[in-house]
């Protein structure tokens, strides 16, 4: 079980940052754009947690830790459901901040933080994955999906963020690949900046 008071306190700290999505992270040790705090947002975070908690002892993969807002929601769900999160971030500074926040929330033991090139790290990881969140560089959505697809467990849930802009669907090559996957059902929902939610009914051939 999670410590609700610690989790809520850290969540509130994140929400104070979200209030102005154009602000930079206070005290960030870099100034080249990496400090922008642009998380999935509360509605998407809550939905991620609900979906992850529907699984038993889920192995969760997050592609794109950023500053750890969505990681916090996933870690809370994983700890409640007896699972664990593996999260990948390109920048060490962001991963370190996310780890610090997860420690404050009492959830660090439910998360493995990995730093480096997402595709290279994915090649060294082994599934099966019960839940996957894709929210890193947009040109990596499709190649990341192709790498993880064979490692999706039957019944796995896949979520991808930033799928809608001005009411139009984005990343069509990725979305088409998900829809073309044997046994996969998917829908794009107008939650936050638009999320694709997909579920695998059986093993990918």
Short mmCIF file of C-alpha atoms in Angstrom, two decimals:
data_model
loop_
_atom_site.label_atom_id
_atom_site.label_comp_id
_atom_site.label_asym_id
_atom_site.label_seq_id
_atom_site.Cartn_x
_atom_site.Cartn_y
_atom_site.Cartn_z
CA UNK A 1 0.00 0.00 0.00
CA UNK A 2 1.10 3.58 -0.61
CA UNK A 3 1.52 6.24 2.08
CA UNK A 4 -1.36 8.49 1.04
CA UNK A 5 -0.11 11.55 2.93
CA UNK A 6 3.38 11.43 1.40
CA UNK A 7 2.02 10.70 -2.06
CA UNK A 8 -0.46 13.57 -1.85
CA UNK A 9 2.21 16.00 -0.63
CA UNK A 10 4.48 15.21 -3.57
CA UNK A 11 1.56 15.31 -5.99
CA UNK A 12 0.65 18.76 -4.68
CA UNK A 13 4.23 19.91 -5.26
CA UNK A 14 4.01 18.75 -8.87
CA UNK A 15 0.64 20.46 -9.31
CA UNK A 16 2.09 23.77 -8.20
CA UNK A 17 4.54 23.43 -11.08
CA UNK A 18 1.79 22.48 -13.53
CA UNK A 19 -0.15 25.68 -12.78
CA UNK A 20 2.10 27.48 -15.25
CA UNK A 21 3.10 25.01 -17.95
CA UNK A 22 5.57 27.48 -19.46
CA UNK A 23 7.68 27.87 -16.34
CA UNK A 24 11.02 26.18 -15.91
CA UNK A 25 11.84 23.90 -13.03
CA UNK A 26 13.25 25.88 -10.13
CA UNK A 27 16.86 24.99 -9.44
CA UNK A 28 17.30 22.97 -12.62
CA UNK A 29 21.05 22.60 -13.34
CA UNK A 30 20.65 23.09 -17.09
CA UNK A 31 19.24 25.76 -19.37
CA UNK A 32 18.89 24.31 -22.85
CA UNK A 33 15.18 23.50 -22.76
CA UNK A 34 15.41 20.26 -20.83
CA UNK A 35 14.06 21.98 -17.74
CA UNK A 36 10.61 22.58 -19.24
CA UNK A 37 7.98 20.95 -17.05
CA UNK A 38 5.31 19.59 -19.39
CA UNK A 39 3.71 16.57 -17.66
CA UNK A 40 0.73 14.47 -18.73
CA UNK A 41 -1.55 16.36 -16.35
CA UNK A 42 -3.81 15.25 -13.47
CA UNK A 43 -6.61 13.68 -15.52
CA UNK A 44 -4.22 11.57 -17.54
CA UNK A 45 -2.25 10.66 -14.42
CA UNK A 46 -5.37 9.43 -12.65
CA UNK A 47 -6.42 7.42 -15.68
CA UNK A 48 -2.98 5.81 -15.90
CA UNK A 49 -3.26 4.76 -12.27
CA UNK A 50 -6.76 3.33 -12.72
CA UNK A 51 -5.69 1.30 -15.73
CA UNK A 52 -2.51 0.02 -14.09
CA UNK A 53 -4.34 -0.96 -10.91
CA UNK A 54 -6.69 -3.13 -12.97
CA UNK A 55 -3.79 -5.51 -13.55
CA UNK A 56 -2.38 -8.05 -11.10
CA UNK A 57 1.26 -7.45 -10.11
CA UNK A 58 1.92 -5.54 -13.35
CA UNK A 59 5.32 -5.11 -14.91
CA UNK A 60 5.14 -1.51 -16.11
CA UNK A 61 7.41 0.14 -18.69
CA UNK A 62 7.48 3.92 -19.04
CA UNK A 63 9.26 5.45 -22.02
CA UNK A 64 9.99 9.05 -21.06
CA UNK A 65 10.36 9.69 -17.33
CA UNK A 66 10.81 13.46 -17.72
CA UNK A 67 10.55 14.90 -14.19
CA UNK A 68 8.58 11.92 -12.93
CA UNK A 69 4.96 13.10 -12.69
CA UNK A 70 3.47 10.17 -14.59
CA UNK A 71 6.07 7.92 -12.93
CA UNK A 72 4.61 8.85 -9.56
CA UNK A 73 1.10 7.82 -10.61
CA UNK A 74 2.37 4.56 -12.11
CA UNK A 75 4.51 3.78 -9.06
CA UNK A 76 1.55 4.32 -6.75
CA UNK A 77 -0.56 1.95 -8.83
CA UNK A 78 2.24 -0.59 -9.08
CA UNK A 79 2.85 -0.63 -5.34
CA UNK A 80 -0.86 -1.04 -4.64
CA UNK A 81 -1.18 -3.87 -7.17
CA UNK A 82 2.08 -5.59 -6.21
CA UNK A 83 3.92 -4.60 -9.38
CA UNK A 84 6.95 -2.57 -10.41
CA UNK A 85 7.81 0.26 -12.83
CA UNK A 86 10.81 0.46 -15.12
CA UNK A 87 11.18 4.00 -16.48
CA UNK A 88 13.62 5.32 -19.10
CA UNK A 89 14.82 8.92 -19.43
CA UNK A 90 17.42 10.42 -21.74
CA UNK A 91 18.66 13.07 -19.32
CA UNK A 92 20.32 12.21 -16.01
CA UNK A 93 19.15 15.45 -14.37
CA UNK A 94 15.49 14.71 -15.04
CA UNK A 95 15.80 11.13 -13.87
CA UNK A 96 17.54 12.25 -10.68
CA UNK A 97 14.74 14.72 -9.93
CA UNK A 98 12.10 12.05 -10.58
CA UNK A 99 13.91 9.63 -8.27
CA UNK A 100 14.08 12.27 -5.54
CA UNK A 101 10.34 12.92 -5.81
CA UNK A 102 9.53 9.20 -5.72
CA UNK A 103 11.64 8.87 -2.58
CA UNK A 104 9.74 11.71 -0.93
CA UNK A 105 6.49 9.93 -1.82
CA UNK A 106 7.73 6.64 -0.38
CA UNK A 107 7.56 4.94 -3.78
CA UNK A 108 11.21 4.63 -4.85
CA UNK A 109 11.25 0.92 -4.05
CA UNK A 110 8.60 0.38 -6.74
CA UNK A 111 10.62 2.02 -9.52
CA UNK A 112 13.75 1.20 -11.51
CA UNK A 113 15.20 4.37 -13.07
CA UNK A 114 17.23 3.92 -16.26
CA UNK A 115 19.08 6.70 -18.11
CA UNK A 116 20.17 6.76 -21.73
CA UNK A 117 18.99 6.19 -25.28
CA UNK A 118 15.50 4.67 -25.12
CA UNK A 119 15.92 2.36 -28.10
CA UNK A 120 19.29 1.05 -26.94
CA UNK A 121 17.99 0.40 -23.43
CA UNK A 122 14.84 -1.27 -24.77
CA UNK A 123 16.97 -3.75 -26.71
CA UNK A 124 18.58 -4.86 -23.44
CA UNK A 125 15.31 -5.22 -21.54
CA UNK A 126 13.21 -8.34 -21.46
CA UNK A 127 9.45 -8.62 -21.02
CA UNK A 128 6.78 -9.52 -20.70
CA UNK A 129 5.28 -6.06 -20.08
CA UNK A 130 1.77 -5.78 -18.69
CA UNK A 131 1.48 -2.01 -19.03
CA UNK A 132 3.41 0.44 -21.21
CA UNK A 133 3.31 4.24 -21.30
CA UNK A 134 4.92 5.86 -24.35
CA UNK A 135 5.63 9.54 -23.75
CA UNK A 136 9.14 10.34 -25.00
CA UNK A 137 10.41 11.89 -28.26
CA UNK A 138 7.66 11.65 -30.82
CA UNK A 139 9.87 10.28 -33.61
CA UNK A 140 10.61 7.32 -31.32
CA UNK A 141 7.00 6.23 -30.83
CA UNK A 142 6.95 3.83 -33.77
CA UNK A 143 10.45 2.30 -33.39
CA UNK A 144 9.87 1.89 -29.65
CA UNK A 145 6.57 0.16 -30.30
CA UNK A 146 8.14 -2.20 -32.81
CA UNK A 147 10.77 -3.16 -30.23
CA UNK A 148 8.37 -3.73 -27.34
CA UNK A 149 5.56 -5.37 -29.32
CA UNK A 150 6.93 -8.94 -29.05
CA UNK A 151 7.29 -8.48 -25.28
CA UNK A 152 3.71 -7.43 -24.57
CA UNK A 153 1.94 -9.87 -22.27
CA UNK A 154 -1.51 -11.18 -23.20
CA UNK A 155 -3.97 -8.62 -21.88
CA UNK A 156 -1.31 -5.89 -21.82
CA UNK A 157 -2.41 -2.25 -21.79
CA UNK A 158 -0.59 0.31 -23.93
CA UNK A 159 -1.00 4.08 -23.48
CA UNK A 160 0.58 6.80 -25.64
CA UNK A 161 0.38 10.49 -24.80
CA UNK A 162 0.17 13.59 -27.04
CA UNK A 163 -2.02 11.97 -29.69
CA UNK A 164 -4.32 14.91 -30.42
CA UNK A 165 -3.66 18.47 -31.56
CA UNK A 166 -6.43 20.88 -32.56
CA UNK A 167 -8.79 17.91 -32.59
CA UNK A 168 -6.67 16.03 -35.12
CA UNK A 169 -4.90 12.76 -34.48
CA UNK A 170 -1.09 12.86 -34.40
CA UNK A 171 1.63 10.25 -34.98
CA UNK A 172 -0.45 8.42 -37.54
CA UNK A 173 2.25 5.92 -38.47
CA UNK A 174 2.47 4.80 -34.85
CA UNK A 175 -1.31 4.71 -34.40
CA UNK A 176 -1.70 2.74 -37.61
CA UNK A 177 0.91 0.22 -36.45
CA UNK A 178 -0.94 -0.29 -33.17
CA UNK A 179 -4.25 -0.78 -34.97
CA UNK A 180 -2.64 -3.24 -37.37
CA UNK A 181 -1.28 -5.42 -34.55
CA UNK A 182 -2.99 -8.78 -34.43
CA UNK A 183 -5.27 -8.99 -31.39
CA UNK A 184 -4.93 -5.32 -30.41
CA UNK A 185 -7.93 -3.05 -29.82
CA UNK A 186 -7.32 0.70 -29.48
CA UNK A 187 -9.04 4.05 -29.10
CA UNK A 188 -7.83 7.66 -28.96
CA UNK A 189 -9.41 9.59 -26.09
CA UNK A 190 -9.65 13.39 -25.65
CA UNK A 191 -8.01 13.29 -22.22
CA UNK A 192 -5.24 15.81 -21.61
CA UNK A 193 -3.36 16.26 -24.88
CA UNK A 194 -4.99 13.12 -26.26
CA UNK A 195 -4.08 9.57 -25.36
CA UNK A 196 -4.17 6.34 -27.29
CA UNK A 197 -5.29 3.45 -25.11
CA UNK A 198 -4.89 -0.07 -26.47
CA UNK A 199 -5.29 -3.56 -25.06
CA UNK A 200 -3.84 -6.79 -26.38
CA UNK A 201 -6.29 -9.66 -26.36
CA UNK A 202 -3.72 -12.35 -27.08
CA UNK A 203 -0.04 -12.79 -27.79
CA UNK A 204 1.43 -10.88 -30.72
CA UNK A 205 2.42 -13.20 -33.55
#
